[in-house]
PDB file of C-alpha atoms in Angstrom:
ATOM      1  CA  UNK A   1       0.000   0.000   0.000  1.00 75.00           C
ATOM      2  CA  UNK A   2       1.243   3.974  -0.778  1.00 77.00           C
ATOM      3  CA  UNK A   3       0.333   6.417   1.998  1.00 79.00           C
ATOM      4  CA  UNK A   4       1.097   9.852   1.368  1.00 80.00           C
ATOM      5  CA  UNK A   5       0.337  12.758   4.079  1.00 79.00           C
ATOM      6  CA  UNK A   6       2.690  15.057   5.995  1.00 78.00           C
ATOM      7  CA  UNK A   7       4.583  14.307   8.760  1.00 75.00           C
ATOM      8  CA  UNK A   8       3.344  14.957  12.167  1.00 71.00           C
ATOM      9  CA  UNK A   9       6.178  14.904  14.436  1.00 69.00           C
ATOM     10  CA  UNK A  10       9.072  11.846  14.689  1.00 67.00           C
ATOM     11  CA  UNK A  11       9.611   9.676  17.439  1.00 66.00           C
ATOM     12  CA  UNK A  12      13.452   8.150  18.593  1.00 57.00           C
ATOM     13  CA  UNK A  13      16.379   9.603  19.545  1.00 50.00           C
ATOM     14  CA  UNK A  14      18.769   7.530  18.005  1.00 49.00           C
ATOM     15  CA  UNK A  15      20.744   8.964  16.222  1.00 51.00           C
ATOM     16  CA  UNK A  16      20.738   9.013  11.897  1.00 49.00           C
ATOM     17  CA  UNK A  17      24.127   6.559  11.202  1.00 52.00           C
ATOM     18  CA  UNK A  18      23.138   4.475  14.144  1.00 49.00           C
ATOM     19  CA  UNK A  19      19.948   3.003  13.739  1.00 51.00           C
ATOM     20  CA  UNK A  20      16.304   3.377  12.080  1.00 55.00           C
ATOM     21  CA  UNK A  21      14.036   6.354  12.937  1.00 59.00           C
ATOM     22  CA  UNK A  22      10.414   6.788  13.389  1.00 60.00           C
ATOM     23  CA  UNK A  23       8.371   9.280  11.673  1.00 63.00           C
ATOM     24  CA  UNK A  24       4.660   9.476  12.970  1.00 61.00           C
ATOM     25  CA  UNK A  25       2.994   9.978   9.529  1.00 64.00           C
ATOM     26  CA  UNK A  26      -1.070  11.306   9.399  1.00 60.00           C
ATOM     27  CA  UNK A  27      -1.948   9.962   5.750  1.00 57.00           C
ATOM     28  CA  UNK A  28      -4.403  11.317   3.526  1.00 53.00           C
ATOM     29  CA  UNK A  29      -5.460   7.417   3.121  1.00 49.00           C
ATOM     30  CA  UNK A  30      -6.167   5.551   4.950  1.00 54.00           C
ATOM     31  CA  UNK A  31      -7.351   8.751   6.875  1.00 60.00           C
ATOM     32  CA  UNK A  32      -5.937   7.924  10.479  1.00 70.00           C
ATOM     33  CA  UNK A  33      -2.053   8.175  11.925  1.00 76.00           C
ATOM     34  CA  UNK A  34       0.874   5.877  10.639  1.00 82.00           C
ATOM     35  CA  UNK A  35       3.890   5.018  12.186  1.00 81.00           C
ATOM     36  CA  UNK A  36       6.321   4.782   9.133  1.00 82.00           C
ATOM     37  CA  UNK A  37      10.069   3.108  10.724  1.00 80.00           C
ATOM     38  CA  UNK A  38      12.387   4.091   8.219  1.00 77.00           C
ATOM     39  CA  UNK A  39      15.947   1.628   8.219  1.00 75.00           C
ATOM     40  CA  UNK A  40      19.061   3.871   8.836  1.00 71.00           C
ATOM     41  CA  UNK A  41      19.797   2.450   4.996  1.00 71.00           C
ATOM     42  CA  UNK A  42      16.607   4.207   3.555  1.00 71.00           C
ATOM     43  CA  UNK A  43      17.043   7.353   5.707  1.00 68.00           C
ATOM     44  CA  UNK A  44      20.540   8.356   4.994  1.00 64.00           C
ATOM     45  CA  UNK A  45      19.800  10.814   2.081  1.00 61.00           C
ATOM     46  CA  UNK A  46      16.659  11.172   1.513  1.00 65.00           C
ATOM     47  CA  UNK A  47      15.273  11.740   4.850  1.00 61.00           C
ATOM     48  CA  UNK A  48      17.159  14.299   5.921  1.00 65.00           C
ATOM     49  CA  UNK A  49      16.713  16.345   2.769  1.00 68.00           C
ATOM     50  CA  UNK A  50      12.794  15.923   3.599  1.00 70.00           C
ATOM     51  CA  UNK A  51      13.063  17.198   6.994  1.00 67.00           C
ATOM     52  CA  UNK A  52      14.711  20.356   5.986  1.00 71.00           C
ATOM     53  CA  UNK A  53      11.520  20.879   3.428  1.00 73.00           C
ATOM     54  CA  UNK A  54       8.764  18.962   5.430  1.00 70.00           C
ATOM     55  CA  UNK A  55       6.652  22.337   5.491  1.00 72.00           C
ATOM     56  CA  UNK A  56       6.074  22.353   1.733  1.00 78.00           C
ATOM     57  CA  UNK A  57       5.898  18.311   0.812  1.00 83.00           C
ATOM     58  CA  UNK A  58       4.001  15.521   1.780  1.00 84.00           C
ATOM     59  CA  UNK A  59       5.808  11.760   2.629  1.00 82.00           C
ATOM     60  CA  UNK A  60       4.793   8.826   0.427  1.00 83.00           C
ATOM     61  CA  UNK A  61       5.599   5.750   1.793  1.00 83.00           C
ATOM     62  CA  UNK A  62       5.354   2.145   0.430  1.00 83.00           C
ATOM     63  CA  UNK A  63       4.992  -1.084   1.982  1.00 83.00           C
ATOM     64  CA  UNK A  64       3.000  -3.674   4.100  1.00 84.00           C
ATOM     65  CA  UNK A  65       0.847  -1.712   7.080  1.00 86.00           C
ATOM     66  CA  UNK A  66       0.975  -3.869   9.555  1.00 88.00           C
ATOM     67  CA  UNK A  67      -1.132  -3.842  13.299  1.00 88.00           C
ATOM     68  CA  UNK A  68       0.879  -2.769  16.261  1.00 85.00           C
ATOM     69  CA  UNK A  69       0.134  -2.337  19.721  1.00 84.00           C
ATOM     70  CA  UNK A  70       0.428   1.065  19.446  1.00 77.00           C
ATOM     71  CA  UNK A  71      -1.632   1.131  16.292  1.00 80.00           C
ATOM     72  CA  UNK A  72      -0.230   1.298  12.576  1.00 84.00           C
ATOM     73  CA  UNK A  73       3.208   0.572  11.455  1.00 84.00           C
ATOM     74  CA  UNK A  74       4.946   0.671   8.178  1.00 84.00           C
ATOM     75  CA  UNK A  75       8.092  -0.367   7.534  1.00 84.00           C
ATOM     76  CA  UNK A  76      10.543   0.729   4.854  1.00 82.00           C
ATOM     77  CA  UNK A  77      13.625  -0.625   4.391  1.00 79.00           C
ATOM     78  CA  UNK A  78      14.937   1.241   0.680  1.00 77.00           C
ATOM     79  CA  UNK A  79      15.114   4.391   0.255  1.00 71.00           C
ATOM     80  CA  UNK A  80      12.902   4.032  -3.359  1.00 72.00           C
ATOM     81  CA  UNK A  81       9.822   3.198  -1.414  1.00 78.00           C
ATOM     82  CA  UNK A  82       9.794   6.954  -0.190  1.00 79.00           C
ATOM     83  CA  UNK A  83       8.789   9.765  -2.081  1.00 81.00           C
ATOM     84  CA  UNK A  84       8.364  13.676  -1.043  1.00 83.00           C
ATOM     85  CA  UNK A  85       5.722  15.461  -3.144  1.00 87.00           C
ATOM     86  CA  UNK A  86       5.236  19.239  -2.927  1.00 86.00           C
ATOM     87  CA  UNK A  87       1.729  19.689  -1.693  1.00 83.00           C
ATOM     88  CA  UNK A  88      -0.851  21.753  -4.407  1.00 81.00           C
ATOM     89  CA  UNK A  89      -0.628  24.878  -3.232  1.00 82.00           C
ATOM     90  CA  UNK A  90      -3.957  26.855  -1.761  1.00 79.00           C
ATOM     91  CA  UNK A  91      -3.052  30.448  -2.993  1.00 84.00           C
ATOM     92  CA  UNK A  92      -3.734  31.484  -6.006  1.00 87.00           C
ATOM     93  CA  UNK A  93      -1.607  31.561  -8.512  1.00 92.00           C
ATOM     94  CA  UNK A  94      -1.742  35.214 -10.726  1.00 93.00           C
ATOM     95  CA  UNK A  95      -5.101  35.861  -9.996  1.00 90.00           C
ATOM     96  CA  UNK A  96      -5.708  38.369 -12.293  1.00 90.00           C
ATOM     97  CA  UNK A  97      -4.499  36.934 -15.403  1.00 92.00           C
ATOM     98  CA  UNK A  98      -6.612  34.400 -17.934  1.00 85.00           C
ATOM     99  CA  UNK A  99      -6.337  30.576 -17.942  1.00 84.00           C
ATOM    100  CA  UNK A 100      -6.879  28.329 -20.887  1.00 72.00           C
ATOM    101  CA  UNK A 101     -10.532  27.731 -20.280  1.00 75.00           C
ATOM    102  CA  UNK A 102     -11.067  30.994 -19.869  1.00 78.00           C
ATOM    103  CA  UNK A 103      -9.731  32.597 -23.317  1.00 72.00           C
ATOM    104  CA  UNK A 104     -12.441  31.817 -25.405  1.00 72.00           C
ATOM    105  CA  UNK A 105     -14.824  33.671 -23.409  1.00 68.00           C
ATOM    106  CA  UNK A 106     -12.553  36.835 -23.798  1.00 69.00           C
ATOM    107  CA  UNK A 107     -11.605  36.870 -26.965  1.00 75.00           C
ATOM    108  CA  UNK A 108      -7.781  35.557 -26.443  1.00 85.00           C
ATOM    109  CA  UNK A 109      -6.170  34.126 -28.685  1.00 89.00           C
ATOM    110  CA  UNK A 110      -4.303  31.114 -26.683  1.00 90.00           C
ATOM    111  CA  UNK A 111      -0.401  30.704 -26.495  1.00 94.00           C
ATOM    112  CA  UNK A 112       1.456  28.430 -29.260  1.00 95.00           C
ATOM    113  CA  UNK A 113       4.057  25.929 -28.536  1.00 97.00           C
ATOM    114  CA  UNK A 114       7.333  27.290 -30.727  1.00 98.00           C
ATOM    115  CA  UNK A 115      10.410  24.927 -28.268  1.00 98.00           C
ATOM    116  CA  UNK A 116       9.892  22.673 -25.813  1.00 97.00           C
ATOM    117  CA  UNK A 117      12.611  21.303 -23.894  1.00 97.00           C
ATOM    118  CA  UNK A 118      12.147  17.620 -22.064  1.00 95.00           C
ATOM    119  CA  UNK A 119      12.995  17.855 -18.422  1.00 96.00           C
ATOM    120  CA  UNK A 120      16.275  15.516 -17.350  1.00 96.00           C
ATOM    121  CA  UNK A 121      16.474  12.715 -14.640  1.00 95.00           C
ATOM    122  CA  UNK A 122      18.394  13.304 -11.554  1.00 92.00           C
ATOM    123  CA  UNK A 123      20.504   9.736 -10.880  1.00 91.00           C
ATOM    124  CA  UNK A 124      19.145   9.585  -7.538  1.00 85.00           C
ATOM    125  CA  UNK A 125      15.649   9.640  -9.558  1.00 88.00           C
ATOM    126  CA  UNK A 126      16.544   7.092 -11.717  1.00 90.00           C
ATOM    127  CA  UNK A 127      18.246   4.785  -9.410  1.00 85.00           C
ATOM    128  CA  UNK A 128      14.769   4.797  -7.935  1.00 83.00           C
ATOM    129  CA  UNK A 129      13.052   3.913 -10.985  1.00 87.00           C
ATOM    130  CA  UNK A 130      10.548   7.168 -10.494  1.00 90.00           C
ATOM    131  CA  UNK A 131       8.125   7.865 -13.484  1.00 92.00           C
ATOM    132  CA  UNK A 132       5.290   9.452 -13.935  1.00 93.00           C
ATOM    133  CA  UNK A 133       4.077  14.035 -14.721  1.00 95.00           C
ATOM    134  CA  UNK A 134       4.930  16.377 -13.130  1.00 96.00           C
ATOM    135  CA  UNK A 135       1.741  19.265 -13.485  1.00 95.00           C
ATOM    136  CA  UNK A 136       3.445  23.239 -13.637  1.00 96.00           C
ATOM    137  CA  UNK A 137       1.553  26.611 -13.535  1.00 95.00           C
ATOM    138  CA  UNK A 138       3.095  29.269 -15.386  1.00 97.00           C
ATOM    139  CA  UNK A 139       3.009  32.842 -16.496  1.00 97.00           C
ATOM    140  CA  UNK A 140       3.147  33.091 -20.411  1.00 97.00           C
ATOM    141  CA  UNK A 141       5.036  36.508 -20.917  1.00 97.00           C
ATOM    142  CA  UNK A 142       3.800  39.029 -23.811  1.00 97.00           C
ATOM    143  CA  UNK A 143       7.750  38.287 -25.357  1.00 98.00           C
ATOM    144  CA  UNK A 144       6.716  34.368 -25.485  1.00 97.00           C
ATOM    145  CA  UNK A 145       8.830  33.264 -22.605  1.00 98.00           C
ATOM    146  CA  UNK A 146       7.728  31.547 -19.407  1.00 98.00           C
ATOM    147  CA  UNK A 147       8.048  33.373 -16.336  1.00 97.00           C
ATOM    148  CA  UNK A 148       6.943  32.826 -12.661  1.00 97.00           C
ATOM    149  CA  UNK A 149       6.288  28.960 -12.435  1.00 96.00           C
ATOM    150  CA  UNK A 150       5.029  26.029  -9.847  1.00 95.00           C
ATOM    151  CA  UNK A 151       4.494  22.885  -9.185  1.00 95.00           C
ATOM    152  CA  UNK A 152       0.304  21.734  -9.049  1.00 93.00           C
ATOM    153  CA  UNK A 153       1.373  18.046  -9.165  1.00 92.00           C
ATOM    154  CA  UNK A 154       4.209  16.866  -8.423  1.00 93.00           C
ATOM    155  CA  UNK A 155       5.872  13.215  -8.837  1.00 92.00           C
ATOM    156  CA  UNK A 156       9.065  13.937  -6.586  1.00 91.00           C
ATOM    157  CA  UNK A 157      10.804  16.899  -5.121  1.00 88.00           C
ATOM    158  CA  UNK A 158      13.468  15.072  -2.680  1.00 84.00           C
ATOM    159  CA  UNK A 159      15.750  13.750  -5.777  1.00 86.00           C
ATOM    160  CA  UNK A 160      15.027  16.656  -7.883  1.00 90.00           C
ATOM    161  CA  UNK A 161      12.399  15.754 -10.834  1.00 94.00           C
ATOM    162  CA  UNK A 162      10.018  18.630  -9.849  1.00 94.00           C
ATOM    163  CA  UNK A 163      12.943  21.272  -9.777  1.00 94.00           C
ATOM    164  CA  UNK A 164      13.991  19.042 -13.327  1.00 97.00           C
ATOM    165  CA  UNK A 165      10.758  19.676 -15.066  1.00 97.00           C
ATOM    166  CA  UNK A 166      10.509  23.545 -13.450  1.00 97.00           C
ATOM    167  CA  UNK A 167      13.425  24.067 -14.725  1.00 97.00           C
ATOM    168  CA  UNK A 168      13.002  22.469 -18.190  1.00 98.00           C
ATOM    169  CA  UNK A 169       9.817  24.181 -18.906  1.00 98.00           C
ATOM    170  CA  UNK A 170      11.911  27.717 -18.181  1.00 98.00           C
ATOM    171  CA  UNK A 171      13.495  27.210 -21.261  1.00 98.00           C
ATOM    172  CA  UNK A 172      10.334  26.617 -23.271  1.00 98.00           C
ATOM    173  CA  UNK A 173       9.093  29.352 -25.853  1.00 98.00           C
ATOM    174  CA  UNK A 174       5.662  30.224 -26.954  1.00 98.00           C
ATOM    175  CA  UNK A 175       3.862  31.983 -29.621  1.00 96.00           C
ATOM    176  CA  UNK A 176       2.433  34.758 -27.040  1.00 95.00           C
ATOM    177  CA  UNK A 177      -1.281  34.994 -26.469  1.00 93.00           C
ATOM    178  CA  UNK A 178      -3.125  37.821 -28.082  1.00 91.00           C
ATOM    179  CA  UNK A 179      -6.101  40.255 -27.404  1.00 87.00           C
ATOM    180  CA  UNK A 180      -6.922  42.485 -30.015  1.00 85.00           C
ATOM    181  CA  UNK A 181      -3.990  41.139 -31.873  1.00 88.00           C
ATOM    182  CA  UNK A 182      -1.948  42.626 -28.845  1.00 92.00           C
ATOM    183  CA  UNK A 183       0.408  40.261 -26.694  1.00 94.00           C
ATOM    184  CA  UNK A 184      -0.655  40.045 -23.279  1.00 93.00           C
ATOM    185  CA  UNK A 185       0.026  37.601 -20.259  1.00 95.00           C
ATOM    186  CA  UNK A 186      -1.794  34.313 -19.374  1.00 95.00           C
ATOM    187  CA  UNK A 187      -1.308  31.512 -17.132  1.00 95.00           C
ATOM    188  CA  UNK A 188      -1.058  27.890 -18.540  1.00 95.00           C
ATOM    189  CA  UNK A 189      -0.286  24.584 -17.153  1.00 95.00           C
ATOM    190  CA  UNK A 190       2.357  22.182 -18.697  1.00 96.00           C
ATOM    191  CA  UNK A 191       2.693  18.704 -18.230  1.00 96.00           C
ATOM    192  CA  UNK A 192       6.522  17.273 -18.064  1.00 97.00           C
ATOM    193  CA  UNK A 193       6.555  13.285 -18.102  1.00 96.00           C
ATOM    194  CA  UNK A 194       9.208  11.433 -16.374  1.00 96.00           C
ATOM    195  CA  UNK A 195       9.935   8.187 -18.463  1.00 94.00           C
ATOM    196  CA  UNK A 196      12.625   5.657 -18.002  1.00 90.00           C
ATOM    197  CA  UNK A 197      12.189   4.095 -21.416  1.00 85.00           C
ATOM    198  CA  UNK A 198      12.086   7.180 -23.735  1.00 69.00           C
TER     199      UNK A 198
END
């Protein structure tokens, strides 16, 4: 089973190199409190980097939930079974500017793909075999490049794919959107796939 939520506070003293930790882990599903015991083998890296960004993401953990006394346990013992996602952010994003669905209705004429650039793996991202799209909100500028971006879904941001596709769709270049035959800003959302096999 894959639980993702953030983490509510960790348990055990002991420290990183030593032994395995416990992070107390509320998941969005099922919707009740999980122990996930990370080994000392899958916490070395990517832990650590999670903890230092554990406001922003959300822990996805892998593996057989098991029935404690103290409730429910998951164990992970390789560092590929856990994930960090950056959580969809609440704000909005550029409020006052258009979005695709809402073009039409104004009389824009929508942004044109002229270069796209594919996003690269990270080798910690590959080692752990991670595919799937990674969902990015960004400003269309009235010169045809992208400007503010984020992440609305994200695959991974501990090893780097969601900073990978941020940063590949940068360097992307439209055909700018148009009222009135005048360039003017919108916001768009592009979809960068992660695929081991392309």
């Amino acid at each position: 089973m894959r639980v993702c939520g953030p983490v509510a506070g960790r348990r055990g003293g002991v420290p990183r190199e030593k032994a395995a930790t416990q992070l107390d882990l509320v998941a969005a599903f099922p919707a009740q409190a999980i122990t996930v015991t990370i080994s000392a083998k899958a916490r070395r890296n990517i832990v650590e980097q999670f903890e230092e960004r554990s406001d922003r993401l959300d822990l996805c953990a892998q593996g057989k939930i098991d029935k404690t006394s103290d409730g429910l346990e998951l164990k992970v013992d390789e560092a590929h079974l856990l994930v960090g996602v950056t959580r969809r952010p609440a704000e909005p994003f550029h409020a006052n500017l258009l979005r695709p669905g809402q073009m039409s209705q104004e009389g824009l004429v929508g942004p044109e793909v002229l270069k796209s650039v594919n996003p690269k793996y990270t080798d910690a991202a590959k080692k752990a075999r991670i595919e799937g799209m990674v969902h990015i909100e960004a400003v269309i500028l009235e010169d045809g490049s992208v400007g503010d971006t984020r992440v609305i879904k994200s695959i991974d941001a501990l090893l780097g794919l969601d900073d990978e596709a941020m940063k590949a769709f940068k360097q992307w270049r439209f055909r700018p959107a148009t009222r009135s035959g005048q360039p003017t800003r919108v916001v768009v959302v592009g979809i960068l796939r992660f695929d081991l096999f392309l």
